[in-house]
Amino acid sequence: MQVLHTALLVTDLERARQFYEQGLGLTPTQRSLSFPGVWYQVGQQQIHLIQADQVPTAHHPLWGRRPHLALGIPQWQELLDRLLALGYEIQHSHSGRPAFFVQDPDGNVIECSRIQP
């Protein structure tokens, strides 16, 4: 099963937290990843609020600074091998964690992170 991870850029992280926690009733989850922002778990989905001026920048001119869709993938290596075999350009995460980025045909960035099955 893949896990959907949605990253949302916000201009005021504290105001956004109030909305998600007080308004929607979500509880922040503890994350061991060293990424800025606040994380929420909603069933099998993750929501990651990121202060817009703290978005990590990829090290490739095609990727730039933009929101992206992230998927947690149990069969991470198999997916990576398949995309490479199909000729897709891959950018590995510069954080040292098992993740890579690939663009869909419209240029949207998809982050694929390994999760334990």
PDB file of C-alpha atoms in Angstrom, residues 10-104:
ATOM      1  CA  VAL A  10       1.733  28.294   4.149  1.00  0.00           C
ATOM      2  CA  THR A  11       2.677  31.910   4.732  1.00  0.00           C
ATOM      3  CA  ASP A  12       2.040  31.832   8.508  1.00  0.00           C
ATOM      4  CA  LEU A  13       2.765  28.446  10.089  1.00  0.00           C
ATOM      5  CA  GLU A  14       1.243  29.271  13.481  1.00  0.00           C
ATOM      6  CA  ARG A  15      -1.992  30.530  11.932  1.00  0.00           C
ATOM      7  CA  ALA A  16      -2.162  27.415   9.742  1.00  0.00           C
ATOM      8  CA  ARG A  17      -1.580  25.204  12.812  1.00  0.00           C
ATOM      9  CA  GLN A  18      -4.521  26.855  14.552  1.00  0.00           C
ATOM     10  CA  PHE A  19      -6.741  26.052  11.582  1.00  0.00           C
ATOM     11  CA  TYR A  20      -5.658  22.403  11.292  1.00  0.00           C
ATOM     12  CA  GLU A  21      -5.579  21.731  15.027  1.00  0.00           C
ATOM     13  CA  GLN A  22      -8.380  23.875  16.472  1.00  0.00           C
ATOM     14  CA  GLY A  23     -10.526  24.118  13.362  1.00  0.00           C
ATOM     15  CA  LEU A  24     -10.166  20.616  11.895  1.00  0.00           C
ATOM     16  CA  GLY A  25      -9.256  18.856  15.144  1.00  0.00           C
ATOM     17  CA  LEU A  26      -6.037  17.271  13.868  1.00  0.00           C
ATOM     18  CA  THR A  27      -3.178  16.400  16.203  1.00  0.00           C
ATOM     19  CA  PRO A  28       0.402  16.946  15.065  1.00  0.00           C
ATOM     20  CA  THR A  29       2.513  13.809  14.817  1.00  0.00           C
ATOM     21  CA  GLN A  30       6.130  13.421  15.818  1.00  0.00           C
ATOM     22  CA  ARG A  31       8.462  13.155  12.840  1.00  0.00           C
ATOM     23  CA  SER A  32      12.027  11.931  12.975  1.00  0.00           C
ATOM     24  CA  LEU A  33      12.825  13.575   9.648  1.00  0.00           C
ATOM     25  CA  SER A  34      14.730  16.818   9.851  1.00  0.00           C
ATOM     26  CA  PHE A  35      12.327  18.789   7.665  1.00  0.00           C
ATOM     27  CA  PRO A  36      10.779  22.052   8.771  1.00  0.00           C
ATOM     28  CA  GLY A  37       7.083  22.343   9.385  1.00  0.00           C
ATOM     29  CA  VAL A  38       4.269  20.453  11.045  1.00  0.00           C
ATOM     30  CA  TRP A  39       3.030  16.950  10.167  1.00  0.00           C
ATOM     31  CA  TYR A  40      -0.435  15.414  10.589  1.00  0.00           C
ATOM     32  CA  GLN A  41      -1.519  11.812  10.012  1.00  0.00           C
ATOM     33  CA  VAL A  42      -5.042  11.377   8.615  1.00  0.00           C
ATOM     34  CA  GLY A  43      -5.666   7.658   8.127  1.00  0.00           C
ATOM     35  CA  GLN A  44      -3.075   6.519   5.575  1.00  0.00           C
ATOM     36  CA  GLN A  45      -2.427  10.101   4.456  1.00  0.00           C
ATOM     37  CA  GLN A  46       0.104  12.594   5.760  1.00  0.00           C
ATOM     38  CA  ILE A  47      -0.233  16.361   5.626  1.00  0.00           C
ATOM     39  CA  HIS A  48       2.960  18.400   5.894  1.00  0.00           C
ATOM     40  CA  LEU A  49       2.614  22.151   6.473  1.00  0.00           C
ATOM     41  CA  ILE A  50       5.726  24.039   5.400  1.00  0.00           C
ATOM     42  CA  GLN A  51       6.470  27.711   5.975  1.00  0.00           C
ATOM     43  CA  ALA A  52       6.754  29.010   2.397  1.00  0.00           C
ATOM     44  CA  ASP A  53      10.128  30.674   2.951  1.00  0.00           C
ATOM     45  CA  GLN A  54      11.614  27.420   4.325  1.00  0.00           C
ATOM     46  CA  VAL A  55      11.003  25.177   1.314  1.00  0.00           C
ATOM     47  CA  PRO A  56      14.099  23.063   0.674  1.00  0.00           C
ATOM     48  CA  THR A  57      15.541  23.661  -2.782  1.00  0.00           C
ATOM     49  CA  ALA A  58      16.419  20.761  -5.043  1.00  0.00           C
ATOM     50  CA  HIS A  59      19.858  20.696  -6.646  1.00  0.00           C
ATOM     51  CA  HIS A  60      18.651  20.587 -10.220  1.00  0.00           C
ATOM     52  CA  PRO A  61      17.423  23.456 -12.426  1.00  0.00           C
ATOM     53  CA  LEU A  62      14.368  21.512 -13.636  1.00  0.00           C
ATOM     54  CA  TRP A  63      12.929  21.034 -10.163  1.00  0.00           C
ATOM     55  CA  GLY A  64      13.084  24.494  -8.626  1.00  0.00           C
ATOM     56  CA  ARG A  65      11.110  25.577  -5.565  1.00  0.00           C
ATOM     57  CA  ARG A  66       7.575  24.330  -5.915  1.00  0.00           C
ATOM     58  CA  PRO A  67       5.036  22.274  -3.972  1.00  0.00           C
ATOM     59  CA  HIS A  68       5.069  18.605  -4.815  1.00  0.00           C
ATOM     60  CA  LEU A  69       3.166  15.390  -4.243  1.00  0.00           C
ATOM     61  CA  ALA A  70       4.910  12.840  -2.053  1.00  0.00           C
ATOM     62  CA  LEU A  71       4.241   9.114  -1.868  1.00  0.00           C
ATOM     63  CA  GLY A  72       5.460   6.672   0.757  1.00  0.00           C
ATOM     64  CA  ILE A  73       6.487   3.549  -1.152  1.00  0.00           C
ATOM     65  CA  PRO A  74       7.110   0.126   0.443  1.00  0.00           C
ATOM     66  CA  GLN A  75       8.535  -1.267  -2.853  1.00  0.00           C
ATOM     67  CA  TRP A  76      10.821   1.744  -3.220  1.00  0.00           C
ATOM     68  CA  GLN A  77      13.789   0.127  -4.996  1.00  0.00           C
ATOM     69  CA  GLU A  78      11.543  -1.692  -7.464  1.00  0.00           C
ATOM     70  CA  LEU A  79       9.832   1.583  -8.362  1.00  0.00           C
ATOM     71  CA  LEU A  80      13.170   3.363  -8.746  1.00  0.00           C
ATOM     72  CA  ASP A  81      14.501   0.594 -11.017  1.00  0.00           C
ATOM     73  CA  ARG A  82      11.322   0.628 -13.140  1.00  0.00           C
ATOM     74  CA  LEU A  83      11.364   4.414 -13.640  1.00  0.00           C
ATOM     75  CA  LEU A  84      15.063   4.363 -14.581  1.00  0.00           C
ATOM     76  CA  ALA A  85      14.471   1.512 -17.036  1.00  0.00           C
ATOM     77  CA  LEU A  86      11.687   3.552 -18.628  1.00  0.00           C
ATOM     78  CA  GLY A  87      14.082   6.471 -19.082  1.00  0.00           C
ATOM     79  CA  TYR A  88      12.692   8.899 -16.505  1.00  0.00           C
ATOM     80  CA  GLU A  89      15.099  11.424 -15.021  1.00  0.00           C
ATOM     81  CA  ILE A  90      15.530  10.873 -11.295  1.00  0.00           C
ATOM     82  CA  GLN A  91      16.920  13.229  -8.685  1.00  0.00           C
ATOM     83  CA  HIS A  92      17.913  11.590  -5.406  1.00  0.00           C
ATOM     84  CA  SER A  93      17.196  13.337  -2.135  1.00  0.00           C
ATOM     85  CA  HIS A  94      20.137  15.367  -0.886  1.00  0.00           C
ATOM     86  CA  SER A  95      19.110  14.752   2.746  1.00  0.00           C
ATOM     87  CA  GLY A  96      20.585  11.253   2.837  1.00  0.00           C
ATOM     88  CA  ARG A  97      17.219   9.571   3.344  1.00  0.00           C
ATOM     89  CA  PRO A  98      15.850   6.958   0.911  1.00  0.00           C
ATOM     90  CA  ALA A  99      13.869   9.207  -1.397  1.00  0.00           C
ATOM     91  CA  PHE A 100      13.957  10.403  -4.985  1.00  0.00           C
ATOM     92  CA  PHE A 101      12.096  12.902  -7.135  1.00  0.00           C
ATOM     93  CA  VAL A 102      10.638  12.366 -10.597  1.00  0.00           C
ATOM     94  CA  GLN A 103       8.539  14.647 -12.804  1.00  0.00           C
ATOM     95  CA  ASP A 104       5.259  13.621 -14.360  1.00  0.00           C
TER      96      ASP A 104
END
